[in-house]
Amino acid sequence: MTETIEAPGSVTAMERGSGVALWRQIADRIRQGIAEGTFEEGGRLPPEIALAERFGVNRHTVRGAIAALVQEGVLRAEQGRGTFVQHAPRISYALGRYTRFSANLQGQVRETKGRLLASAVVPADSRTAGALGLDAGASVLRLDTLSEADGHPVSRATSWFDAIRFSGMEDAYAKTGSITAAFARCGIDDYMRRSTVVSARHADATVLADLSLSAGAIVLVTVAINEDPEGRAIQFSETLFAADRVELVVAEGL
Amino acid sequence: MTETIEAPGSVTAMERGSGVALWRQIADRIRQGIAEGTFEEGGRLPPEIALAERFGVNRHTVRGAIAALVQEGVLRAEQGRGTFVQHAPRISYALGRYTRFSANLQGQVRETKGRLLASAVVPADSRTAGALGLDAGASVLRLDTLSEADGHPVSRATSWFDAIRFSGMEDAYAKTGSITAAFARCGIDDYMRRSTVVSARHADATVLADLSLSAGAIVLVTVAINEDPEGRAIQFSETLFAADRVELVVAEGL
DNA sequence: ACGAATTTGTGCGTATGTATT
DNA sequence: CAATACATACGCACAAATTCG
């Protein structure tokens, strides 16, 4: 039963004809290697020939992967010197009873910004109505928002609110760039997280563009309900985080 | 500022020459459509020609996507009748202070099973040593395990334990298929979750094989520390969940 | 029972993208 | 940069199974 375990830097064959180009698979593995510490943050990547041998592909293919990662800002190539891993640590986003975007990133980034992408009053679908405790088909205000940290997009959220109770939300958010501040203008001075469900999937074309990601990128998805101090649901939201830039920390206490 | 919002079934152009094959992008969107309710669970998918038109591709390309999803068990195609969405709800896995695999899936699946893939005693790397409160290079027992629900693989975990304190763990786990039971045999009757960090990435070739996933599949990753009632770290683990089959629920209470 | 319409399954020729040498 | 091999995507045509009037 006790077998050998693969060495950390082991050679795993790339899959051809899998629908994902080899250069992209290799780009993913290099990105992953940086996240896991196989390739040192801020350090130099092994030379292209060594990487080609390790991944079992041609040097041209490795160059394609590196070019894509340079484009993304993950790597920086210097002629004659080598290819270097850009320093860009993952942001930790805490999930708990008290979850607020700006407060969450305090100390990790210099400044945060929220931007309103779109808003509309629409009839609630069954999922939204159920979450907010409204009748199916009731009018809800939908806000599409983008959150940035130090100028880099971090997450894209779609939130739904009772259109009657929170009629001024879209303007309040557009002015302040903060859900917490917008709630305050609607008379909600405090709120808590009732539930959070986490999943992951590939980003679709719209999200890729909004979050400045390249095709095939992954988003962490949180579906959450916020409630006021009286326990009434006030916000239902689906937030998409760029999985390359964010990790979610489950906060037990609070 | 208040703009129009895309209709739910809107046509978003697929990206050609992005390193990800069109059929795979479309497979992802169909899978996502099922998750979001655009395509009814248990219902019939629109005919291939309609899907081809909606996604702006050839019918062959749609067929490639459908073939991949049939292979995964997401769809079922019948000549002359149509293509149907297989009923396979996502498993909810709760993350909280009291997190145990079998108890977690109670009521959602009929039976759970744990299998030991490999074990080895290795020197601790800095991350593992830090998590377990050991000196760097101390001997740790590493277990690679696979957890199944109703015969389908759900997660693949790598766990590290103090090799001295938990010398019998590998046999205990191999016999019982349960970390909780294996701990009990080592004199640990109770334990709690100290911390959990969630991220997501593409599965590598080894994990694809272990979890019976197809290339390009996503895994939800939890990195966690368990501690005994005295607050000493006893287990450091990295668990990879098949993102298509599992969602993580953040449990506030408990 | 029959044929028309619908839907999935299959074949082939061509153009382009990807990867190696 | 060129030559080569394979994967991907398209367009057209037709076969096979099912449904329905």
mmCIF file of N, CA and C in Angstrom, chain A residues 93-194:
data_model
loop_
_atom_site.group_PDB
_atom_site.id
_atom_site.type_symbol
_atom_site.label_atom_id
_atom_site.label_comp_id
_atom_site.label_asym_id
_atom_site.label_seq_id
_atom_site.Cartn_x
_atom_site.Cartn_y
_atom_site.Cartn_z
ATOM 1 N N TYR A 93 -8.580 37.451 0.779
ATOM 2 C CA TYR A 93 -9.888 38.054 1.004
ATOM 3 C C TYR A 93 -10.616 37.223 2.055
ATOM 4 N N ALA A 94 -10.923 37.828 3.193
ATOM 5 C CA ALA A 94 -11.521 37.091 4.305
ATOM 6 C C ALA A 94 -13.030 36.947 4.134
ATOM 7 N N LEU A 95 -13.535 35.741 4.343
ATOM 8 C CA LEU A 95 -14.977 35.478 4.314
ATOM 9 C C LEU A 95 -15.449 35.219 5.725
ATOM 10 N N GLY A 96 -16.410 36.009 6.190
ATOM 11 C CA GLY A 96 -16.909 35.779 7.539
ATOM 12 C C GLY A 96 -18.188 36.549 7.755
ATOM 13 N N ARG A 97 -18.632 36.630 9.005
ATOM 14 C CA ARG A 97 -19.864 37.351 9.341
ATOM 15 C C ARG A 97 -19.739 38.807 8.902
ATOM 16 N N TYR A 98 -18.539 39.366 9.154
ATOM 17 C CA TYR A 98 -18.335 40.775 8.859
ATOM 18 C C TYR A 98 -17.433 40.887 7.633
ATOM 19 N N THR A 99 -18.042 40.931 6.460
ATOM 20 C CA THR A 99 -17.271 40.926 5.208
ATOM 21 C C THR A 99 -17.503 42.214 4.430
ATOM 22 N N ARG A 100 -16.454 43.047 4.313
ATOM 23 C CA ARG A 100 -16.529 44.280 3.549
ATOM 24 C C ARG A 100 -15.291 44.417 2.689
ATOM 25 N N PHE A 101 -15.477 44.846 1.464
ATOM 26 C CA PHE A 101 -14.381 44.810 0.499
ATOM 27 C C PHE A 101 -13.173 45.639 0.920
ATOM 28 N N SER A 102 -13.394 46.916 1.176
ATOM 29 C CA SER A 102 -12.257 47.804 1.452
ATOM 30 C C SER A 102 -11.533 47.410 2.726
ATOM 31 N N ALA A 103 -12.311 47.203 3.816
ATOM 32 C CA ALA A 103 -11.714 46.848 5.099
ATOM 33 C C ALA A 103 -10.918 45.557 4.962
ATOM 34 N N ASN A 104 -11.410 44.672 4.075
ATOM 35 C CA ASN A 104 -10.821 43.363 3.884
ATOM 36 C C ASN A 104 -9.396 43.456 3.342
ATOM 37 N N LEU A 105 -9.151 44.439 2.496
ATOM 38 C CA LEU A 105 -7.861 44.513 1.809
ATOM 39 C C LEU A 105 -6.909 45.491 2.472
ATOM 40 N N GLN A 106 -7.358 46.084 3.603
ATOM 41 C CA GLN A 106 -6.506 47.012 4.363
ATOM 42 C C GLN A 106 -5.161 46.371 4.665
ATOM 43 N N GLY A 107 -4.103 47.105 4.393
ATOM 44 C CA GLY A 107 -2.775 46.601 4.727
ATOM 45 C C GLY A 107 -2.172 45.733 3.639
ATOM 46 N N GLN A 108 -3.015 45.303 2.682
ATOM 47 C CA GLN A 108 -2.482 44.479 1.594
ATOM 48 C C GLN A 108 -2.252 45.302 0.341
ATOM 49 N N VAL A 109 -3.099 46.325 0.158
ATOM 50 C CA VAL A 109 -2.952 47.180 -1.022
ATOM 51 C C VAL A 109 -3.039 48.632 -0.585
ATOM 52 N N ARG A 110 -2.596 49.530 -1.437
ATOM 53 C CA ARG A 110 -2.583 50.951 -1.079
ATOM 54 C C ARG A 110 -3.981 51.552 -1.156
ATOM 55 N N GLU A 111 -4.688 51.281 -2.277
ATOM 56 C CA GLU A 111 -6.014 51.875 -2.401
ATOM 57 C C GLU A 111 -6.968 50.960 -3.162
ATOM 58 N N THR A 112 -8.230 51.046 -2.805
ATOM 59 C CA THR A 112 -9.251 50.233 -3.464
ATOM 60 C C THR A 112 -10.284 51.154 -4.116
ATOM 61 N N LYS A 113 -10.900 50.652 -5.159
ATOM 62 C CA LYS A 113 -11.878 51.460 -5.870
ATOM 63 C C LYS A 113 -13.008 50.566 -6.371
ATOM 64 N N GLY A 114 -14.231 51.089 -6.299
ATOM 65 C CA GLY A 114 -15.363 50.346 -6.857
ATOM 66 C C GLY A 114 -15.970 51.138 -7.988
ATOM 67 N N ARG A 115 -16.349 50.451 -9.065
ATOM 68 C CA ARG A 115 -16.879 51.155 -10.226
ATOM 69 C C ARG A 115 -18.186 50.491 -10.651
ATOM 70 N N LEU A 116 -19.180 51.327 -10.951
ATOM 71 C CA LEU A 116 -20.467 50.783 -11.395
ATOM 72 C C LEU A 116 -20.414 50.518 -12.895
ATOM 73 N N LEU A 117 -20.637 49.276 -13.285
ATOM 74 C CA LEU A 117 -20.604 48.924 -14.711
ATOM 75 C C LEU A 117 -21.970 49.119 -15.340
ATOM 76 N N ALA A 118 -23.001 48.713 -14.622
ATOM 77 C CA ALA A 118 -24.358 48.808 -15.166
ATOM 78 C C ALA A 118 -25.358 48.634 -14.041
ATOM 79 N N SER A 119 -26.565 49.148 -14.266
ATOM 80 C CA SER A 119 -27.630 48.920 -13.297
ATOM 81 C C SER A 119 -28.951 48.845 -14.038
ATOM 82 N N ALA A 120 -29.892 48.148 -13.436
ATOM 83 C CA ALA A 120 -31.201 47.997 -14.069
ATOM 84 C C ALA A 120 -32.192 47.491 -13.042
ATOM 85 N N VAL A 121 -33.451 47.861 -13.224
ATOM 86 C CA VAL A 121 -34.509 47.290 -12.392
ATOM 87 C C VAL A 121 -35.167 46.174 -13.195
ATOM 88 N N VAL A 122 -35.143 44.970 -12.623
ATOM 89 C CA VAL A 122 -35.632 43.800 -13.354
ATOM 90 C C VAL A 122 -36.543 42.973 -12.449
ATOM 91 N N PRO A 123 -37.374 42.120 -13.020
ATOM 92 C CA PRO A 123 -38.149 41.199 -12.187
ATOM 93 C C PRO A 123 -37.231 40.123 -11.617
ATOM 94 N N ALA A 124 -37.440 39.769 -10.343
ATOM 95 C CA ALA A 124 -36.572 38.796 -9.675
ATOM 96 C C ALA A 124 -36.819 37.397 -10.217
ATOM 97 N N ASP A 125 -35.739 36.667 -10.515
ATOM 98 C CA ASP A 125 -35.910 35.255 -10.841
ATOM 99 C C ASP A 125 -36.120 34.501 -9.524
ATOM 100 N N SER A 126 -36.396 33.212 -9.610
ATOM 101 C CA SER A 126 -36.784 32.478 -8.396
ATOM 102 C C SER A 126 -35.645 32.428 -7.380
ATOM 103 N N ARG A 127 -34.401 32.304 -7.879
ATOM 104 C CA ARG A 127 -33.266 32.218 -6.965
ATOM 105 C C ARG A 127 -33.109 33.514 -6.181
ATOM 106 N N THR A 128 -33.173 34.639 -6.894
ATOM 107 C CA THR A 128 -33.012 35.938 -6.257
ATOM 108 C C THR A 128 -34.163 36.219 -5.285
ATOM 109 N N ALA A 129 -35.382 35.957 -5.752
ATOM 110 C CA ALA A 129 -36.547 36.194 -4.900
ATOM 111 C C ALA A 129 -36.437 35.380 -3.621
ATOM 112 N N GLY A 130 -36.045 34.123 -3.758
ATOM 113 C CA GLY A 130 -35.908 33.262 -2.587
ATOM 114 C C GLY A 130 -34.872 33.800 -1.621
ATOM 115 N N ALA A 131 -33.739 34.245 -2.146
ATOM 116 C CA ALA A 131 -32.659 34.738 -1.297
ATOM 117 C C ALA A 131 -33.068 36.002 -0.548
ATOM 118 N N LEU A 132 -33.808 36.884 -1.223
ATOM 119 C CA LEU A 132 -34.176 38.162 -0.620
ATOM 120 C C LEU A 132 -35.513 38.085 0.129
ATOM 121 N N GLY A 133 -36.174 36.946 0.066
ATOM 122 C CA GLY A 133 -37.442 36.804 0.755
ATOM 123 C C GLY A 133 -38.550 37.614 0.109
ATOM 124 N N LEU A 134 -38.480 37.753 -1.235
ATOM 125 C CA LEU A 134 -39.518 38.488 -1.963
ATOM 126 C C LEU A 134 -40.371 37.504 -2.762
ATOM 127 N N ASP A 135 -41.498 38.001 -3.278
ATOM 128 C CA ASP A 135 -42.307 37.173 -4.158
ATOM 129 C C ASP A 135 -41.606 37.080 -5.508
ATOM 130 N N ALA A 136 -41.714 35.921 -6.158
ATOM 131 C CA ALA A 136 -41.114 35.767 -7.484
ATOM 132 C C ALA A 136 -41.694 36.806 -8.426
ATOM 133 N N GLY A 137 -40.840 37.475 -9.172
ATOM 134 C CA GLY A 137 -41.295 38.488 -10.116
ATOM 135 C C GLY A 137 -41.311 39.890 -9.537
ATOM 136 N N ALA A 138 -41.052 40.017 -8.241
ATOM 137 C CA ALA A 138 -40.977 41.349 -7.635
ATOM 138 C C ALA A 138 -39.847 42.154 -8.269
ATOM 139 N N SER A 139 -39.955 43.466 -8.262
ATOM 140 C CA SER A 139 -38.918 44.303 -8.862
ATOM 141 C C SER A 139 -37.671 44.324 -7.996
ATOM 142 N N VAL A 140 -36.533 44.014 -8.599
ATOM 143 C CA VAL A 140 -35.271 44.099 -7.875
ATOM 144 C C VAL A 140 -34.305 44.970 -8.665
ATOM 145 N N LEU A 141 -33.434 45.647 -7.914
ATOM 146 C CA LEU A 141 -32.409 46.477 -8.519
ATOM 147 C C LEU A 141 -31.166 45.633 -8.688
ATOM 148 N N ARG A 142 -30.665 45.573 -9.917
ATOM 149 C CA ARG A 142 -29.467 44.782 -10.177
ATOM 150 C C ARG A 142 -28.294 45.703 -10.442
ATOM 151 N N LEU A 143 -27.194 45.523 -9.697
ATOM 152 C CA LEU A 143 -25.987 46.326 -9.914
ATOM 153 C C LEU A 143 -24.846 45.431 -10.366
ATOM 154 N N ASP A 144 -24.211 45.792 -11.472
ATOM 155 C CA ASP A 144 -22.979 45.118 -11.907
ATOM 156 C C ASP A 144 -21.823 46.035 -11.542
ATOM 157 N N THR A 145 -20.916 45.530 -10.711
ATOM 158 C CA THR A 145 -19.832 46.377 -10.217
ATOM 159 C C THR A 145 -18.479 45.710 -10.404
ATOM 160 N N LEU A 146 -17.459 46.562 -10.468
ATOM 161 C CA LEU A 146 -16.089 46.076 -10.607
ATOM 162 C C LEU A 146 -15.266 46.672 -9.473
ATOM 163 N N SER A 147 -14.495 45.818 -8.775
ATOM 164 C CA SER A 147 -13.661 46.312 -7.679
ATOM 165 C C SER A 147 -12.196 46.198 -8.057
ATOM 166 N N GLU A 148 -11.444 47.251 -7.788
ATOM 167 C CA GLU A 148 -10.035 47.270 -8.144
ATOM 168 C C GLU A 148 -9.181 47.524 -6.917
ATOM 169 N N ALA A 149 -7.981 46.958 -6.918
ATOM 170 C CA ALA A 149 -7.009 47.207 -5.856
ATOM 171 C C ALA A 149 -5.732 47.684 -6.521
ATOM 172 N N ASP A 150 -5.276 48.874 -6.156
ATOM 173 C CA ASP A 150 -4.086 49.476 -6.755
ATOM 174 C C ASP A 150 -4.181 49.486 -8.275
ATOM 175 N N GLY A 151 -5.367 49.753 -8.778
ATOM 176 C CA GLY A 151 -5.541 49.879 -10.217
ATOM 177 C C GLY A 151 -5.768 48.580 -10.961
ATOM 178 N N HIS A 152 -5.594 47.427 -10.281
ATOM 179 C CA HIS A 152 -5.817 46.145 -10.942
ATOM 180 C C HIS A 152 -7.182 45.596 -10.568
ATOM 181 N N PRO A 153 -7.971 45.175 -11.561
ATOM 182 C CA PRO A 153 -9.278 44.614 -11.245
ATOM 183 C C PRO A 153 -9.137 43.333 -10.419
ATOM 184 N N VAL A 154 -9.944 43.222 -9.375
ATOM 185 C CA VAL A 154 -9.866 42.075 -8.470
ATOM 186 C C VAL A 154 -11.121 41.228 -8.559
ATOM 187 N N SER A 155 -12.258 41.877 -8.604
ATOM 188 C CA SER A 155 -13.497 41.106 -8.611
ATOM 189 C C SER A 155 -14.582 41.845 -9.372
ATOM 190 N N ARG A 156 -15.545 41.074 -9.869
ATOM 191 C CA ARG A 156 -16.690 41.608 -10.577
ATOM 192 C C ARG A 156 -17.919 41.013 -9.913
ATOM 193 N N ALA A 157 -18.793 41.872 -9.437
ATOM 194 C CA ALA A 157 -19.949 41.379 -8.696
ATOM 195 C C ALA A 157 -21.255 41.789 -9.364
ATOM 196 N N THR A 158 -22.243 40.925 -9.238
ATOM 197 C CA THR A 158 -23.604 41.284 -9.590
ATOM 198 C C THR A 158 -24.417 41.167 -8.310
ATOM 199 N N SER A 159 -25.081 42.273 -7.928
ATOM 200 C CA SER A 159 -25.848 42.272 -6.678
ATOM 201 C C SER A 159 -27.307 42.598 -6.972
ATOM 202 N N TRP A 160 -28.194 42.027 -6.171
ATOM 203 C CA TRP A 160 -29.613 42.324 -6.301
ATOM 204 C C TRP A 160 -30.140 42.870 -4.975
ATOM 205 N N PHE A 161 -30.971 43.915 -5.070
ATOM 206 C CA PHE A 161 -31.576 44.534 -3.893
ATOM 207 C C PHE A 161 -33.069 44.706 -4.141
ATOM 208 N N ASP A 162 -33.844 44.766 -3.069
ATOM 209 C CA ASP A 162 -35.264 45.107 -3.175
ATOM 210 C C ASP A 162 -35.351 46.498 -3.810
ATOM 211 N N ALA A 163 -35.993 46.568 -4.995
ATOM 212 C CA ALA A 163 -35.996 47.828 -5.754
ATOM 213 C C ALA A 163 -36.726 48.938 -5.019
ATOM 214 N N ILE A 164 -37.699 48.593 -4.199
ATOM 215 C CA ILE A 164 -38.483 49.615 -3.490
ATOM 216 C C ILE A 164 -37.690 50.170 -2.311
ATOM 217 N N ARG A 165 -37.173 49.263 -1.476
ATOM 218 C CA ARG A 165 -36.468 49.688 -0.269
ATOM 219 C C ARG A 165 -35.145 50.383 -0.593
ATOM 220 N N PHE A 166 -34.481 49.986 -1.684
ATOM 221 C CA PHE A 166 -33.156 50.534 -1.998
ATOM 222 C C PHE A 166 -33.139 51.233 -3.356
ATOM 223 N N SER A 167 -34.081 52.165 -3.521
ATOM 224 C CA SER A 167 -34.233 52.797 -4.827
ATOM 225 C C SER A 167 -33.044 53.690 -5.199
ATOM 226 N N GLY A 168 -32.350 54.269 -4.229
ATOM 227 C CA GLY A 168 -31.259 55.178 -4.560
ATOM 228 C C GLY A 168 -29.884 54.529 -4.658
ATOM 229 N N MET A 169 -29.829 53.188 -4.501
ATOM 230 C CA MET A 169 -28.551 52.478 -4.417
ATOM 231 C C MET A 169 -27.612 52.764 -5.584
ATOM 232 N N GLU A 170 -28.137 52.762 -6.812
ATOM 233 C CA GLU A 170 -27.214 52.845 -7.950
ATOM 234 C C GLU A 170 -26.458 54.174 -7.966
ATOM 235 N N ASP A 171 -27.162 55.267 -7.623
ATOM 236 C CA ASP A 171 -26.483 56.559 -7.584
ATOM 237 C C ASP A 171 -25.501 56.618 -6.414
ATOM 238 N N ALA A 172 -25.957 56.108 -5.287
ATOM 239 C CA ALA A 172 -25.110 56.122 -4.097
ATOM 240 C C ALA A 172 -23.831 55.332 -4.339
ATOM 241 N N TYR A 173 -23.965 54.188 -5.012
ATOM 242 C CA TYR A 173 -22.771 53.375 -5.288
ATOM 243 C C TYR A 173 -21.884 54.072 -6.317
ATOM 244 N N ALA A 174 -22.511 54.637 -7.346
ATOM 245 C CA ALA A 174 -21.740 55.306 -8.395
ATOM 246 C C ALA A 174 -20.904 56.437 -7.789
ATOM 247 N N LYS A 175 -21.472 57.150 -6.799
ATOM 248 C CA LYS A 175 -20.771 58.284 -6.174
ATOM 249 C C LYS A 175 -19.670 57.829 -5.227
ATOM 250 N N THR A 176 -19.961 56.791 -4.418
ATOM 251 C CA THR A 176 -19.025 56.399 -3.363
ATOM 252 C C THR A 176 -18.118 55.232 -3.759
ATOM 253 N N GLY A 177 -18.577 54.395 -4.675
ATOM 254 C CA GLY A 177 -17.780 53.218 -5.052
ATOM 255 C C GLY A 177 -17.711 52.195 -3.945
ATOM 256 N N SER A 178 -18.688 52.226 -3.041
ATOM 257 C CA SER A 178 -18.663 51.309 -1.904
ATOM 258 C C SER A 178 -20.082 50.877 -1.552
ATOM 259 N N ILE A 179 -20.279 49.575 -1.394
ATOM 260 C CA ILE A 179 -21.589 49.052 -1.013
ATOM 261 C C ILE A 179 -21.927 49.514 0.399
ATOM 262 N N THR A 180 -20.920 49.459 1.281
ATOM 263 C CA THR A 180 -21.134 49.862 2.663
ATOM 264 C C THR A 180 -21.611 51.312 2.743
ATOM 265 N N ALA A 181 -20.946 52.208 1.992
ATOM 266 C CA ALA A 181 -21.330 53.624 1.987
ATOM 267 C C ALA A 181 -22.705 53.819 1.355
ATOM 268 N N ALA A 182 -22.976 53.053 0.289
ATOM 269 C CA ALA A 182 -24.270 53.177 -0.373
ATOM 270 C C ALA A 182 -25.390 52.720 0.558
ATOM 271 N N PHE A 183 -25.137 51.653 1.304
ATOM 272 C CA PHE A 183 -26.126 51.190 2.282
ATOM 273 C C PHE A 183 -26.380 52.290 3.319
ATOM 274 N N ALA A 184 -25.306 52.940 3.784
ATOM 275 C CA ALA A 184 -25.431 53.980 4.801
ATOM 276 C C ALA A 184 -26.380 55.091 4.325
ATOM 277 N N ARG A 185 -26.288 55.436 3.037
ATOM 278 C CA ARG A 185 -27.165 56.471 2.495
ATOM 279 C C ARG A 185 -28.609 56.015 2.403
ATOM 280 N N CYS A 186 -28.806 54.696 2.487
ATOM 281 C CA CYS A 186 -30.169 54.162 2.469
ATOM 282 C C CYS A 186 -30.634 53.826 3.883
ATOM 283 N N GLY A 187 -29.873 54.281 4.889
ATOM 284 C CA GLY A 187 -30.296 54.087 6.266
ATOM 285 C C GLY A 187 -29.861 52.781 6.898
ATOM 286 N N ILE A 188 -28.989 52.029 6.207
ATOM 287 C CA ILE A 188 -28.469 50.787 6.774
ATOM 288 C C ILE A 188 -27.068 51.062 7.311
ATOM 289 N N ASP A 189 -26.945 51.146 8.655
ATOM 290 C CA ASP A 189 -25.662 51.491 9.241
ATOM 291 C C ASP A 189 -24.804 50.264 9.522
ATOM 292 N N ASP A 190 -25.456 49.098 9.559
ATOM 293 C CA ASP A 190 -24.683 47.881 9.816
ATOM 294 C C ASP A 190 -25.358 46.719 9.093
ATOM 295 N N TYR A 191 -24.552 45.771 8.695
ATOM 296 C CA TYR A 191 -25.109 44.559 8.076
ATOM 297 C C TYR A 191 -24.128 43.413 8.272
ATOM 298 N N MET A 192 -24.635 42.184 8.132
ATOM 299 C CA MET A 192 -23.817 41.005 8.369
ATOM 300 C C MET A 192 -23.993 40.006 7.236
ATOM 301 N N ARG A 193 -23.013 39.134 7.087
ATOM 302 C CA ARG A 193 -23.079 38.074 6.097
ATOM 303 C C ARG A 193 -23.900 36.920 6.663
ATOM 304 N N ARG A 194 -24.963 36.554 5.950
ATOM 305 C CA ARG A 194 -25.773 35.415 6.403
ATOM 306 C C ARG A 194 -25.204 34.103 5.884
#
